[in-house]
mmCIF file of C-alpha atoms and ligand atoms in Angstrom:
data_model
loop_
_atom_site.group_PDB
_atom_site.id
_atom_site.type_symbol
_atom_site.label_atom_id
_atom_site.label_comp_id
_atom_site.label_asym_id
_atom_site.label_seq_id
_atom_site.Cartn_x
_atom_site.Cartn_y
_atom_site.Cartn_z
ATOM 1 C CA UNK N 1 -18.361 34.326 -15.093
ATOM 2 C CA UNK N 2 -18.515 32.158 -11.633
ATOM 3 C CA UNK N 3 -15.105 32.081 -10.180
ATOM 4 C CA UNK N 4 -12.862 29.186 -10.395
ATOM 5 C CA UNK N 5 -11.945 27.419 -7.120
ATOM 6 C CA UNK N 6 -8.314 26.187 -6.993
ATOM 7 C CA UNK N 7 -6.753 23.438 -4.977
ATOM 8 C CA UNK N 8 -2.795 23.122 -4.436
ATOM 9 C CA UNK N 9 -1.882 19.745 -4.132
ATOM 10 C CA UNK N 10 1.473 19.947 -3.808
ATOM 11 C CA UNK N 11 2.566 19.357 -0.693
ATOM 12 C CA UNK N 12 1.201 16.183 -0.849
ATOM 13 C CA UNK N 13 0.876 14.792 -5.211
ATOM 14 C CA UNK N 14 3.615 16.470 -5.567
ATOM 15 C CA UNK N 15 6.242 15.559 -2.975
ATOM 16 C CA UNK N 16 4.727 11.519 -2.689
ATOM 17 C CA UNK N 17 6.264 12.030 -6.057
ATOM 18 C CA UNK N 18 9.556 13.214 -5.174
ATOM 19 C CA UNK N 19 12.754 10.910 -4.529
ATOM 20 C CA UNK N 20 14.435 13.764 -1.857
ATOM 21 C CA UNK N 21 12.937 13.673 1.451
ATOM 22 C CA UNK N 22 11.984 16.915 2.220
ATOM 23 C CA UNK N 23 11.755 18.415 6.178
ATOM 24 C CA UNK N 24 8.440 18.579 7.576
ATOM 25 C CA UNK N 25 9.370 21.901 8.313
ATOM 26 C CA UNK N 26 10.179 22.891 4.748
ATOM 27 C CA UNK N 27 6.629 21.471 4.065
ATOM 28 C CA UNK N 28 5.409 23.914 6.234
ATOM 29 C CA UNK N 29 6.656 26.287 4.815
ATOM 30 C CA UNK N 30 5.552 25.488 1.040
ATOM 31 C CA UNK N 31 2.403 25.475 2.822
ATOM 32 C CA UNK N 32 2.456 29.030 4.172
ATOM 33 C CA UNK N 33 3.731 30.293 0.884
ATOM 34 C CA UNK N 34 0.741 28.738 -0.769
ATOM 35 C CA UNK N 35 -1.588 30.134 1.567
ATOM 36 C CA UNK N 36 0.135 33.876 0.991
ATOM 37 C CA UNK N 37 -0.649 32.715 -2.531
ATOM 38 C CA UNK N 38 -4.353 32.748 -2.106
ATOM 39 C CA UNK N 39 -5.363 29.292 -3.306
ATOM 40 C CA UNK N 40 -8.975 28.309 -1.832
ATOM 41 C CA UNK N 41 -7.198 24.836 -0.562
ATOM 42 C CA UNK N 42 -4.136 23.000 0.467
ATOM 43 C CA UNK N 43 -3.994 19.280 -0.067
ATOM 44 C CA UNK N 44 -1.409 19.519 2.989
ATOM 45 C CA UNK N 45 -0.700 15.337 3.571
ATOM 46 C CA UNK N 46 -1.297 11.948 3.352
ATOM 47 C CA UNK N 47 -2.335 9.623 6.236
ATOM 48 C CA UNK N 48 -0.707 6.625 4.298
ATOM 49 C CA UNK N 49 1.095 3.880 5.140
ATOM 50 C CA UNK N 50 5.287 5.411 5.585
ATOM 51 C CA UNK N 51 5.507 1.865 4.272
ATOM 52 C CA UNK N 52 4.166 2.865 0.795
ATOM 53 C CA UNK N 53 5.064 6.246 0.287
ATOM 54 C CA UNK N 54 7.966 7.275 3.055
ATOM 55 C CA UNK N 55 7.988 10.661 1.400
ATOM 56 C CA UNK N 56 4.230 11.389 3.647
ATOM 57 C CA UNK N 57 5.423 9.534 6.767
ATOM 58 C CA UNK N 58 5.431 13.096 8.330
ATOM 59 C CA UNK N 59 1.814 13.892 8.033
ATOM 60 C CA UNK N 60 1.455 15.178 11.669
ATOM 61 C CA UNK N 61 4.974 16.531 12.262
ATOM 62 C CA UNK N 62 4.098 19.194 9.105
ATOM 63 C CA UNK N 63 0.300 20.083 10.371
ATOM 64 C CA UNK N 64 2.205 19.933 13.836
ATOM 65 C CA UNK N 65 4.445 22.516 12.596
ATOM 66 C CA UNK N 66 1.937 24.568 11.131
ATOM 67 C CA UNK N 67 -0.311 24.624 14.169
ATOM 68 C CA UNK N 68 2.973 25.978 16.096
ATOM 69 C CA UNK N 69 2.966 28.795 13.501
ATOM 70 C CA UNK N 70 -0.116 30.194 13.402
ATOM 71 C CA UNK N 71 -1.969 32.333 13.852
ATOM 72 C CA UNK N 72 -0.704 35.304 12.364
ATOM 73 C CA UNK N 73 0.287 33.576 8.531
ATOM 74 C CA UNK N 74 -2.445 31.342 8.568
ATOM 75 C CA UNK N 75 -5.657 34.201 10.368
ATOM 76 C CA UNK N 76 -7.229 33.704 7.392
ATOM 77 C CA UNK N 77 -6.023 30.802 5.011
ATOM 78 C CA UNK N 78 -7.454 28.472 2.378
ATOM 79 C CA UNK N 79 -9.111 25.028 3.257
ATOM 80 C CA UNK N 80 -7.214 22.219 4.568
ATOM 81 C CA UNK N 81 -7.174 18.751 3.693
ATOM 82 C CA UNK N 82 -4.902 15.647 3.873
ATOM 83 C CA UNK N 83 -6.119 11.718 2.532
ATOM 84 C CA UNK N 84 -6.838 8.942 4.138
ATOM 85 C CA UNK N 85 -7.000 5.538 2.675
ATOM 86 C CA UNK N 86 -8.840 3.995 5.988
ATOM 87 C CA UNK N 87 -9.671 3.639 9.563
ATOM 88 C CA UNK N 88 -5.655 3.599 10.762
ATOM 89 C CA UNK N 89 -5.443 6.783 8.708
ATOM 90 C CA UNK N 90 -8.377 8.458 9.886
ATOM 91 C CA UNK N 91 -7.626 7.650 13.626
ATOM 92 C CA UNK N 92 -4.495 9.297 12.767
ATOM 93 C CA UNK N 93 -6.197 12.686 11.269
ATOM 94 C CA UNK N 94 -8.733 12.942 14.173
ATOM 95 C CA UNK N 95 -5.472 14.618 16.276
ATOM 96 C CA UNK N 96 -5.480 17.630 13.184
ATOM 97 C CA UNK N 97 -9.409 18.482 13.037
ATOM 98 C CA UNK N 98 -9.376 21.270 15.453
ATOM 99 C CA UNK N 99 -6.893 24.074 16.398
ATOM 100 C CA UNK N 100 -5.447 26.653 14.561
ATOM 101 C CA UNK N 101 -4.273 24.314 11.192
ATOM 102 C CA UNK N 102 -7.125 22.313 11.274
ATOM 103 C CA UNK N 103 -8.322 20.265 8.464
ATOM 104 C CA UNK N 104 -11.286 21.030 7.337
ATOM 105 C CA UNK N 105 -11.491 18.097 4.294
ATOM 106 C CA UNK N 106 -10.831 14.679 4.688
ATOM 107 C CA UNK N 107 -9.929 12.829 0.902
ATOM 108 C CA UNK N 108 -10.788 8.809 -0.002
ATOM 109 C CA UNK N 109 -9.513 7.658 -2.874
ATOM 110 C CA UNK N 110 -10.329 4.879 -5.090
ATOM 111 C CA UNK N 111 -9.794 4.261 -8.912
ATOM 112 C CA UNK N 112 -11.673 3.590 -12.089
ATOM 113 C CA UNK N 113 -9.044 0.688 -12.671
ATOM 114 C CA UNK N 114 -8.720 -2.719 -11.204
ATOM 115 C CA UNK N 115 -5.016 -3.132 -10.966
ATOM 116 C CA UNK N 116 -3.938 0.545 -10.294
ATOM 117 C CA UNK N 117 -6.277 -0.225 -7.015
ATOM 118 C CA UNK N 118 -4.858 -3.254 -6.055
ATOM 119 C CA UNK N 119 -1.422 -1.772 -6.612
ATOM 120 C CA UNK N 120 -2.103 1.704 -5.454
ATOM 121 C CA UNK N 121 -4.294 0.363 -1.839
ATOM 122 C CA UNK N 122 -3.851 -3.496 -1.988
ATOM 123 C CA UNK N 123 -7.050 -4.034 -2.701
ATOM 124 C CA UNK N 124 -10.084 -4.369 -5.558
ATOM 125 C CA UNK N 125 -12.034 -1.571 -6.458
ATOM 126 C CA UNK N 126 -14.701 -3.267 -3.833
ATOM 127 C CA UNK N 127 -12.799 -4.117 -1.015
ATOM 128 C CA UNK N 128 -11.031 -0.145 -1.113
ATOM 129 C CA UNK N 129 -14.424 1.179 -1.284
ATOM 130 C CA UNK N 130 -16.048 -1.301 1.412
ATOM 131 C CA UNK N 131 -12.880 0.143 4.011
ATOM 132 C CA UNK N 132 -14.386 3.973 3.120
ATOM 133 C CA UNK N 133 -18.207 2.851 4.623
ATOM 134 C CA UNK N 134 -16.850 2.991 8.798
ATOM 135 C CA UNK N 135 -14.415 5.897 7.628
ATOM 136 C CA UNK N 136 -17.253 7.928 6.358
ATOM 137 C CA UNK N 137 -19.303 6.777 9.284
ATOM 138 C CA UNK N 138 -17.369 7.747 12.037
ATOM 139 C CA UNK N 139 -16.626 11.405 10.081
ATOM 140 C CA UNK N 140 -20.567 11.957 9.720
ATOM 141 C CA UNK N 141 -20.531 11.314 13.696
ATOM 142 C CA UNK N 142 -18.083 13.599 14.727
ATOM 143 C CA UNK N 143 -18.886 16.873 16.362
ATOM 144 C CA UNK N 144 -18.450 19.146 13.715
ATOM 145 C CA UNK N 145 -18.419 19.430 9.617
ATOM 146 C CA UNK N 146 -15.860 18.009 8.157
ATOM 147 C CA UNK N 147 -16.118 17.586 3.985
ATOM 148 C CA UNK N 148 -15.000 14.312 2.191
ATOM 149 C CA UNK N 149 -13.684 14.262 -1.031
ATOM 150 C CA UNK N 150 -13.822 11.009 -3.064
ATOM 151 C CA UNK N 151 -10.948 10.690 -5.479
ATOM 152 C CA UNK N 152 -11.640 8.542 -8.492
ATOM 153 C CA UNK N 153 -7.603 7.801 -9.893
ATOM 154 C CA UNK N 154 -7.335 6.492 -13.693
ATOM 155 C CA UNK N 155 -10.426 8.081 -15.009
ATOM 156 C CA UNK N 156 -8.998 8.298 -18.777
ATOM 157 C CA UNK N 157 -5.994 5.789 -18.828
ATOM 158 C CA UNK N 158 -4.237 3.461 -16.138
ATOM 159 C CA UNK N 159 -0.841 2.842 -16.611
ATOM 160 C CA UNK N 160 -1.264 -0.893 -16.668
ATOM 161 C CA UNK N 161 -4.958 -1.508 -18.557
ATOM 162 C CA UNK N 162 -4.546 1.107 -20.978
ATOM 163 C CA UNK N 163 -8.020 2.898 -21.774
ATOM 164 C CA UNK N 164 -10.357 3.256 -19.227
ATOM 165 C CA UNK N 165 -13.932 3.531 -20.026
ATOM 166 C CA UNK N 166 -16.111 6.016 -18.918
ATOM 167 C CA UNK N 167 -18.853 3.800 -17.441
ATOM 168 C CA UNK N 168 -16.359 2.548 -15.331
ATOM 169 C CA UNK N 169 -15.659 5.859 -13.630
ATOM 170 C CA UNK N 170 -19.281 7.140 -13.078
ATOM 171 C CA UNK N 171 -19.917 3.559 -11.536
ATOM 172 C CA UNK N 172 -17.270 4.095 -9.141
ATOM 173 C CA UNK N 173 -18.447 7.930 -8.745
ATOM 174 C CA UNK N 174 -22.417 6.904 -7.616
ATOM 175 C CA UNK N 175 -20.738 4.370 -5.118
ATOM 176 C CA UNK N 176 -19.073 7.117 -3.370
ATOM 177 C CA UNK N 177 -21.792 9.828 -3.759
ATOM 178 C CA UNK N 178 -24.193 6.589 -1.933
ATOM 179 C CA UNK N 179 -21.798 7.157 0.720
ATOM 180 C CA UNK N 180 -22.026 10.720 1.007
ATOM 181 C CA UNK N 181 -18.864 12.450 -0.220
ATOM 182 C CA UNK N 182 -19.253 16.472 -0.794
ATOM 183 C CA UNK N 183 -17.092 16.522 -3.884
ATOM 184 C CA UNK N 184 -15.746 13.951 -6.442
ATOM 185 C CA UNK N 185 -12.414 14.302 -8.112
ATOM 186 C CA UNK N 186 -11.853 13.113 -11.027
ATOM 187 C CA UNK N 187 -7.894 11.645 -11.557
ATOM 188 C CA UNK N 188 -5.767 11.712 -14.397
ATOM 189 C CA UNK N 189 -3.258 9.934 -12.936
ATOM 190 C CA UNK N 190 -0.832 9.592 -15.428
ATOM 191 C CA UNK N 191 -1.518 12.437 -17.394
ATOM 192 C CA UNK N 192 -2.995 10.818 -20.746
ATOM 193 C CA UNK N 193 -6.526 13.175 -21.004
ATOM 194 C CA UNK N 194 -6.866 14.946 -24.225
ATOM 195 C CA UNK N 195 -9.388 17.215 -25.038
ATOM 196 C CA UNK N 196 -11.393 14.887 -26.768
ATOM 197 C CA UNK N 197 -10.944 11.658 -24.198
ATOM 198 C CA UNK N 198 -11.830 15.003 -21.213
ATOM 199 C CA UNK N 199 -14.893 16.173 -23.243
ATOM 200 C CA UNK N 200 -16.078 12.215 -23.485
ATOM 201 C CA UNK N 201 -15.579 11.572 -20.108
ATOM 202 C CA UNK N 202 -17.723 14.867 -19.149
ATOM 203 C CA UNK N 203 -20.147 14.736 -21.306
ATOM 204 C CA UNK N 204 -20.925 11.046 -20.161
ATOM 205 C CA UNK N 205 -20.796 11.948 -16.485
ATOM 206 C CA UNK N 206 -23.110 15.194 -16.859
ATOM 207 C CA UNK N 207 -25.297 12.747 -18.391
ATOM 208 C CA UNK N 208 -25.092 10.250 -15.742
ATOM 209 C CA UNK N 209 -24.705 11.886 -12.596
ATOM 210 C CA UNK N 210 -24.220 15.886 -13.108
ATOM 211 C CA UNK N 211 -21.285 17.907 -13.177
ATOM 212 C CA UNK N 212 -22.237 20.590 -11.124
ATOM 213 C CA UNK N 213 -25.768 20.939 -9.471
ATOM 214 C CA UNK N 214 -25.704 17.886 -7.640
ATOM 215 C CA UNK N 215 -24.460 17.263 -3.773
ATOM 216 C CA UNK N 216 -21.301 16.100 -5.145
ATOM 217 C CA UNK N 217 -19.768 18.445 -7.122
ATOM 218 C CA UNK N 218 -16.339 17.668 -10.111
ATOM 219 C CA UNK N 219 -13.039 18.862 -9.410
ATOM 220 C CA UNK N 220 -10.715 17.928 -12.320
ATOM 221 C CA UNK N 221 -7.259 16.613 -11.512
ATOM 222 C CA UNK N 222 -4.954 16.906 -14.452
ATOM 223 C CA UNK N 223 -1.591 15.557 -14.125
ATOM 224 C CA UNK N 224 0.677 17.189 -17.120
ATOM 225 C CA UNK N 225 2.774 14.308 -18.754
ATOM 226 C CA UNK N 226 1.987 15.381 -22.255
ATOM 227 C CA UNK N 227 1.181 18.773 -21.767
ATOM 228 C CA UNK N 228 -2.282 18.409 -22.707
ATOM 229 C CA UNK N 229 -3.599 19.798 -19.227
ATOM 230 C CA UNK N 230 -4.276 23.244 -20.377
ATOM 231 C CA UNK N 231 -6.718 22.102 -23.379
ATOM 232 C CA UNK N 232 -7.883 19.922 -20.826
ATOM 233 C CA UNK N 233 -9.267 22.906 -18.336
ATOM 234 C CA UNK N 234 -10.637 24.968 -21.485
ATOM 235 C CA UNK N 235 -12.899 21.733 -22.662
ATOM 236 C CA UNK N 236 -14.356 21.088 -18.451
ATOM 237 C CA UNK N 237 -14.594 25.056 -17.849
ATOM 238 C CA UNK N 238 -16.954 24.487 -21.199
ATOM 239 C CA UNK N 239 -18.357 21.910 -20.183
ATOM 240 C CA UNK N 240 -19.409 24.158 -16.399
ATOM 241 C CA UNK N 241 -16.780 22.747 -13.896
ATOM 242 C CA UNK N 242 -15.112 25.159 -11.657
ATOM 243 C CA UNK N 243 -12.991 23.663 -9.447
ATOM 244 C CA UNK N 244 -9.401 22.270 -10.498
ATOM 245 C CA UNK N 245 -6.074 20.792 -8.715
ATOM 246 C CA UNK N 246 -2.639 21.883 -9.634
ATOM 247 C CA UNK N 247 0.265 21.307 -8.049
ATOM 248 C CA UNK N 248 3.008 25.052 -7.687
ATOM 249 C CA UNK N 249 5.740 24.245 -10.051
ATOM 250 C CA UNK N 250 4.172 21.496 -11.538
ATOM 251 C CA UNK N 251 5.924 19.354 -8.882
ATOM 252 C CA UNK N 252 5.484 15.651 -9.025
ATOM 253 C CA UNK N 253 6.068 13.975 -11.946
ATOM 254 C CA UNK N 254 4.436 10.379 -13.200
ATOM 255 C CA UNK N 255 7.425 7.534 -12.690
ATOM 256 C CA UNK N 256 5.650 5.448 -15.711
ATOM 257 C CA UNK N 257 6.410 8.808 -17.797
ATOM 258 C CA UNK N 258 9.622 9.955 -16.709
ATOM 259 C CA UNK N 259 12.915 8.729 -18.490
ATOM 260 C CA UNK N 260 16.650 8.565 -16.872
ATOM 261 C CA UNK N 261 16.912 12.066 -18.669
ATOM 262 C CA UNK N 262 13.809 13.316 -18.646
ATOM 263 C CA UNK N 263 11.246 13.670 -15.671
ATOM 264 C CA UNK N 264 8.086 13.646 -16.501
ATOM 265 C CA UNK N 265 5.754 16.727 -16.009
ATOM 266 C CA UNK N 266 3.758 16.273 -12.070
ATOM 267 C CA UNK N 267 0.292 17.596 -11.840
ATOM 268 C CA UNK N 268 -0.696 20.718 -13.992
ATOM 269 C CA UNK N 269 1.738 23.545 -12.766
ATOM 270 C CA UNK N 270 -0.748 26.394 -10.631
ATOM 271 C CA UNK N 271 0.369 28.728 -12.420
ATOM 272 C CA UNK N 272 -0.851 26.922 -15.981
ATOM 273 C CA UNK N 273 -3.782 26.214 -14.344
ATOM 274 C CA UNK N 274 -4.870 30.004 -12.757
ATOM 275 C CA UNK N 275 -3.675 31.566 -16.075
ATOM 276 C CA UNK N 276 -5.483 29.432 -18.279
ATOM 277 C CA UNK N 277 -8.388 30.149 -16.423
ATOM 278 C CA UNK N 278 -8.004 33.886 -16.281
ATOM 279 C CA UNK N 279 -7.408 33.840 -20.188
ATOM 280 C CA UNK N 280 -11.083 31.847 -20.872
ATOM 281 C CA UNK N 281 -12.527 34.861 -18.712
ATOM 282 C CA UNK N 282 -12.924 33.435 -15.332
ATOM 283 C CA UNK N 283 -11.532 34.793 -11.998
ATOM 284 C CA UNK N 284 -9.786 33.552 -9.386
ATOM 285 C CA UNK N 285 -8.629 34.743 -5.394
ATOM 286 C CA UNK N 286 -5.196 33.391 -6.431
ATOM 287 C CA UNK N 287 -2.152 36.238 -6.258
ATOM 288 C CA UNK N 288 0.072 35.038 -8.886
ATOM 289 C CA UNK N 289 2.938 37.021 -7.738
ATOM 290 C CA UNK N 290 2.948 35.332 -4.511
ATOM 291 C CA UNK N 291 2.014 31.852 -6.507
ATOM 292 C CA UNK N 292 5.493 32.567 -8.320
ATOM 293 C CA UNK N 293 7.302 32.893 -4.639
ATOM 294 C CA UNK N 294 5.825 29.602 -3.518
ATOM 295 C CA UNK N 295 6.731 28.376 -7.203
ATOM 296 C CA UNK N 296 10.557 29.528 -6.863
ATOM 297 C CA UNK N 297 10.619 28.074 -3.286
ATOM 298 C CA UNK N 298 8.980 24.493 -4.297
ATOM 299 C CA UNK N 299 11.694 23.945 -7.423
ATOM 300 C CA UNK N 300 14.597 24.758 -4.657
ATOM 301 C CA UNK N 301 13.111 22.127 -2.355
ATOM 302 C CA UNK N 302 13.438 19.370 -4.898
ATOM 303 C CA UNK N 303 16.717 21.066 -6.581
ATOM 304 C CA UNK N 304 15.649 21.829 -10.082
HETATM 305 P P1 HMG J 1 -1.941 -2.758 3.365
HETATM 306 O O1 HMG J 1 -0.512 -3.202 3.386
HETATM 307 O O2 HMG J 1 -2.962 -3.662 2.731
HETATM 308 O O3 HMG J 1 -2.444 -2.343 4.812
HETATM 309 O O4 HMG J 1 -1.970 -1.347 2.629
HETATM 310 P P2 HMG J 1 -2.640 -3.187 6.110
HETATM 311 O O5 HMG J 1 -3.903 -2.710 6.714
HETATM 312 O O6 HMG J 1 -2.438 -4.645 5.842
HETATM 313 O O7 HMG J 1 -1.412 -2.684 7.036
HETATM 314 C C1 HMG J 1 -0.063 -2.951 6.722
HETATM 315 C C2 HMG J 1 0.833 -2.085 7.609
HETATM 316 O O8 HMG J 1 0.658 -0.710 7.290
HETATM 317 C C3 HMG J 1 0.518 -2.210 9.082
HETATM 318 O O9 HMG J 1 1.736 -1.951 9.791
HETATM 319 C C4 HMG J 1 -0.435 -1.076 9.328
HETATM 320 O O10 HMG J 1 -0.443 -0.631 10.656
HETATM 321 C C5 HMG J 1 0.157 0.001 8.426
HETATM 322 P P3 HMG J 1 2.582 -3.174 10.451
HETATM 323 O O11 HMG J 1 1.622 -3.869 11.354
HETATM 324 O O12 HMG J 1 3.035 -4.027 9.274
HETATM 325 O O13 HMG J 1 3.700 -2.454 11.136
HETATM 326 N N1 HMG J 1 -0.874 0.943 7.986
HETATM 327 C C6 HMG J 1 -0.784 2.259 8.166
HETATM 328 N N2 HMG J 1 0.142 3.049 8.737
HETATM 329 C C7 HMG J 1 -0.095 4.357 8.760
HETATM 330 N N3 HMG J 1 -1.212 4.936 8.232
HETATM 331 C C8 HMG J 1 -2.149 4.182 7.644
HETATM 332 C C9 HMG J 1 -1.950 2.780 7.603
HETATM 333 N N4 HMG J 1 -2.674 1.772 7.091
HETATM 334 C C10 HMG J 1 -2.014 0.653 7.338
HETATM 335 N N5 HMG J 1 -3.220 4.753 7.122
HETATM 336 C C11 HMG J 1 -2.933 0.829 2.410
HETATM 337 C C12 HMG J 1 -3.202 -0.660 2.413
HETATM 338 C C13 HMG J 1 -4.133 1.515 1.825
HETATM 339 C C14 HMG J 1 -2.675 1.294 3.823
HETATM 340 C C15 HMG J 1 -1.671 1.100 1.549
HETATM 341 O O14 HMG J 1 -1.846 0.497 0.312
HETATM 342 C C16 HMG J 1 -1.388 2.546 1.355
HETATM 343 O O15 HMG J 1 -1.059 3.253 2.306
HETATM 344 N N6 HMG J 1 -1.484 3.016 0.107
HETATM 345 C C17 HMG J 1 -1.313 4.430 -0.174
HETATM 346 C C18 HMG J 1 -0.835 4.617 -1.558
HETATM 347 C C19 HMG J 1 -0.796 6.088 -1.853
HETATM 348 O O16 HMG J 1 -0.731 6.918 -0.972
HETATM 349 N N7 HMG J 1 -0.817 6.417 -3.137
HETATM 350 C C20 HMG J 1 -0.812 7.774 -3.572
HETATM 351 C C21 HMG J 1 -2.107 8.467 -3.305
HETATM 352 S S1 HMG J 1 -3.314 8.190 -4.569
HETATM 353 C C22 HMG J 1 -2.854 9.263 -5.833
HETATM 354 O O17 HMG J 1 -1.799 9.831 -5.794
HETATM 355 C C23 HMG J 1 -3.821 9.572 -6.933
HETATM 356 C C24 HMG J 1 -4.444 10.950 -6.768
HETATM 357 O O18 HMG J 1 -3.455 11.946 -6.807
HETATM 358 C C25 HMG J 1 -5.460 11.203 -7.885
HETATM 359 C C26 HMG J 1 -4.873 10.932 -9.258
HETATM 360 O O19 HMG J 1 -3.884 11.559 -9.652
HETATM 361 O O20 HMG J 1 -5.462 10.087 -9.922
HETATM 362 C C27 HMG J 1 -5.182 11.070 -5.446
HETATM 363 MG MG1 MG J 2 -2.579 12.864 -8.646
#
C-alpha cells in the first residue's frame, strides 16, 4: 500500500475560521507541535487581505517567529506553504522563500462556484484566475523550485448555489493545470461531500483529467460539517488518491453550518483523517501521540 501524504491546515483553515485572535507566537508554536507530529506539510498562513480575514493579518510575524526558532525543532520538518490570492500577496511571500522556515509551496485558490468567488476574492471565476497568470509567472522565474498548489473551493456544494456540478470543477481544474500548478486540491468547503457526491466527482475527474499519474496530482480537502469526511477518504483512497488535508482538532468550523449553540465541525480532524487511513491499510509518517499534543494544545488556543 503507497503511503498517504498528509497536510495540516490548521494554522491557517482553521484559525481564518476562528473568532479569538490568536498570537503569532502561539501560531508558532501549533506549528512546531505539528511538525513534532510528523505531518508531510504545514499550511502555515495566508497572504490575504487583514481586511478580509484579520485572523491571517500576521502571516510574516508567525514564519518570522519560526525562522527565529529554528533550527533545532524545525532540522528536519514537513513542507511549508502559505496562500496567496495575487501579486500583493506574493510580493509579500517572496520575504519567507529562503532561510531556515522557508516555504517551500505557494497555494492559489479559485472555486468551482460563481458567487462563492466573487464573495470569497471579489472577483468571477475568470478574473481570479486571470490575477494567478503573472503570479505563476514570476514564481516559475524565481531562482529556485517553489511548488504551486491550485485550490478549487465548492467542488460538491457552495453555500449560496447549492449543487455544484462536476464539469464545472474539472473546467476550472485544466485552467490551472494550463498554468502549471504541481498539485490540485479539491475543496469541500462547506462540508456537504458524501460518499456518493465524492465517488461522482472522482470518477468524473479520473475520467477527465487523472487523479493521480498526471503533473498535477488530487489532494482531497474535506471539511467535516456532517461528519461524512471519513466515508469520504475511504471512497478517494479507492478511488487511488493519496494525499489529504485535515486540520489538528478539527479546528475551524463552517459559519453557514454553525448555530448560536452549536459550532459546526472545521476541516476533517488529523487525527480522523491519519486513523482512517491506517484502518483501510495505508501508512503514514504521522506520530499520533505527538498529533494528540498538538491536538490538546490547538483546542486550548481557541478555548474549547
Ligand atoms: P479586493 O478588495 O478586490 O482587493 O480583494 P484590491 O486589490 O482591490 O485591494 C483592496 C485592499 O486590500 C488594498 O488596500 C490592497 O492593498 C489590499 P487599501 O489600498 O484599501 O489599503 N490587498 C492586500 N493586502 C494584503 N495582502 C494581499 C492584498 N491584496 C489586496 N494579498 C482579495 C481581493 C483577493 C485580496 C480579497 O478578496 C482577499 O484577500 N480574499 C481572501 C479571502 C480568503 O482568504 N478566504 C479564505 C481562503 S479560501 C478557503 O478557505 C477555501 C479553502 O480552504 C479550500 C476549501 O475549503 O474549499 C482554500
Ligand atoms: Mg477549507
Amino acid at each position: 500500500m503507497p503511503n498517504v501524504r498528509i497536510t495540516d491546515v490548521s494554522p491557517r483553515d482553521g484559525l481564518q475560521n476562528e473568532s479569538a485572535m490568536i498570537a503569532a507566537a502561539d501560531k508558532a508554536q501549533l506549528v512546531r507541535l505539528l511538525c513534532a507530529a510528523c505531518v508531510d506539510e504545514v499550511e502555515v498562513t495566508s497572504f490575504v487581505s487583514p481586511k478580509w480575514v484579520p485572523q491571517l493579518g500576521d502571516a510574516g510575524a508567525v514564519l518570522a517567529d519560526l525562522a527565529a526558532s529554528a533550527p533545532s525543532p524545525l532540522t528536519s520538518r514537513p513542507l511549508f506553504s502559505a496562500l496567496v490570492p495575487n501579486e500583493r500577496g506574493l510580493d509579500s511571500a517572496l520575504t519567507f522563500l529562503q532561510g531556515p522556515a522557508a516555504l517551500g509551496k505557494l497555494s492559489l485558490f479559485a472555486a468551482a462556484s460563481e458567487t462563492f468567488s466573487q464573495k470569497n476574492t471579489n472577483g468571477s471565476i475568470s478574473q481570479v484566475l486571470e490575477r494567478f497568470v503573472p503570479v505563476m509567472h514570476r514564481i516559475r522565474a524565481l531562482p529556485h523550485r517553489i511548488l504551486v498548489r491550485g485550490y478549487i473551493s465548492c467542488v460538491v456544494a457552495c453555500p449560496f448555489e447549492g449543487l455544484i456540478a462536476p464539469a464545472q470543477v474539472v473546467d476550472v481544474a485544466k485552467k490551472l493545470i494550463a498554468m502549471g500548478v504541481d498539485e490540485i486540491d479539491l475543496g469541500d468547503t462547506i462540508g456537504a461531500a458524501t460518499r456518493e457526491t465524492t465517488r461522482e466527482l472522482l470518477n468524473i475527474y479520473a475520467r477527465e483529467i487523472g487523479l493521480v499519474t498526471t503533473a498535477s496530482p488530487v489532494t482531497l480537502h474535506l471539511h467535516d460539517t456532517f461528519g461524512h469526511a471519513a466515508d469520504c477518504v475511504r471512497v478517494a483512497l479507492d478511488a487511488g488518491i493519496t494525499s489529504f488535508d485535515g486540520s489538528v482538532a478539527g479546528l475551524g468550523g463552517c459559519p453557514y453550518a454553525s448555530t448560536p449553540t452549536r459550532r459546526a465541525p472545521g476541516n476533517i480532524d488529523t487525527a480522523l483523517l491519519v486513523n482512517t487511513v491506517h484502518a483501510a491499510g495505508f501508512t503514514t509518517h504521522v506520530d499520533l501521540d505527538a498529533l494528540a499534543c498538538a491536538s490538546q494544545y490547538a483546542r486550548k488556543l481557541v478555548q474549547r
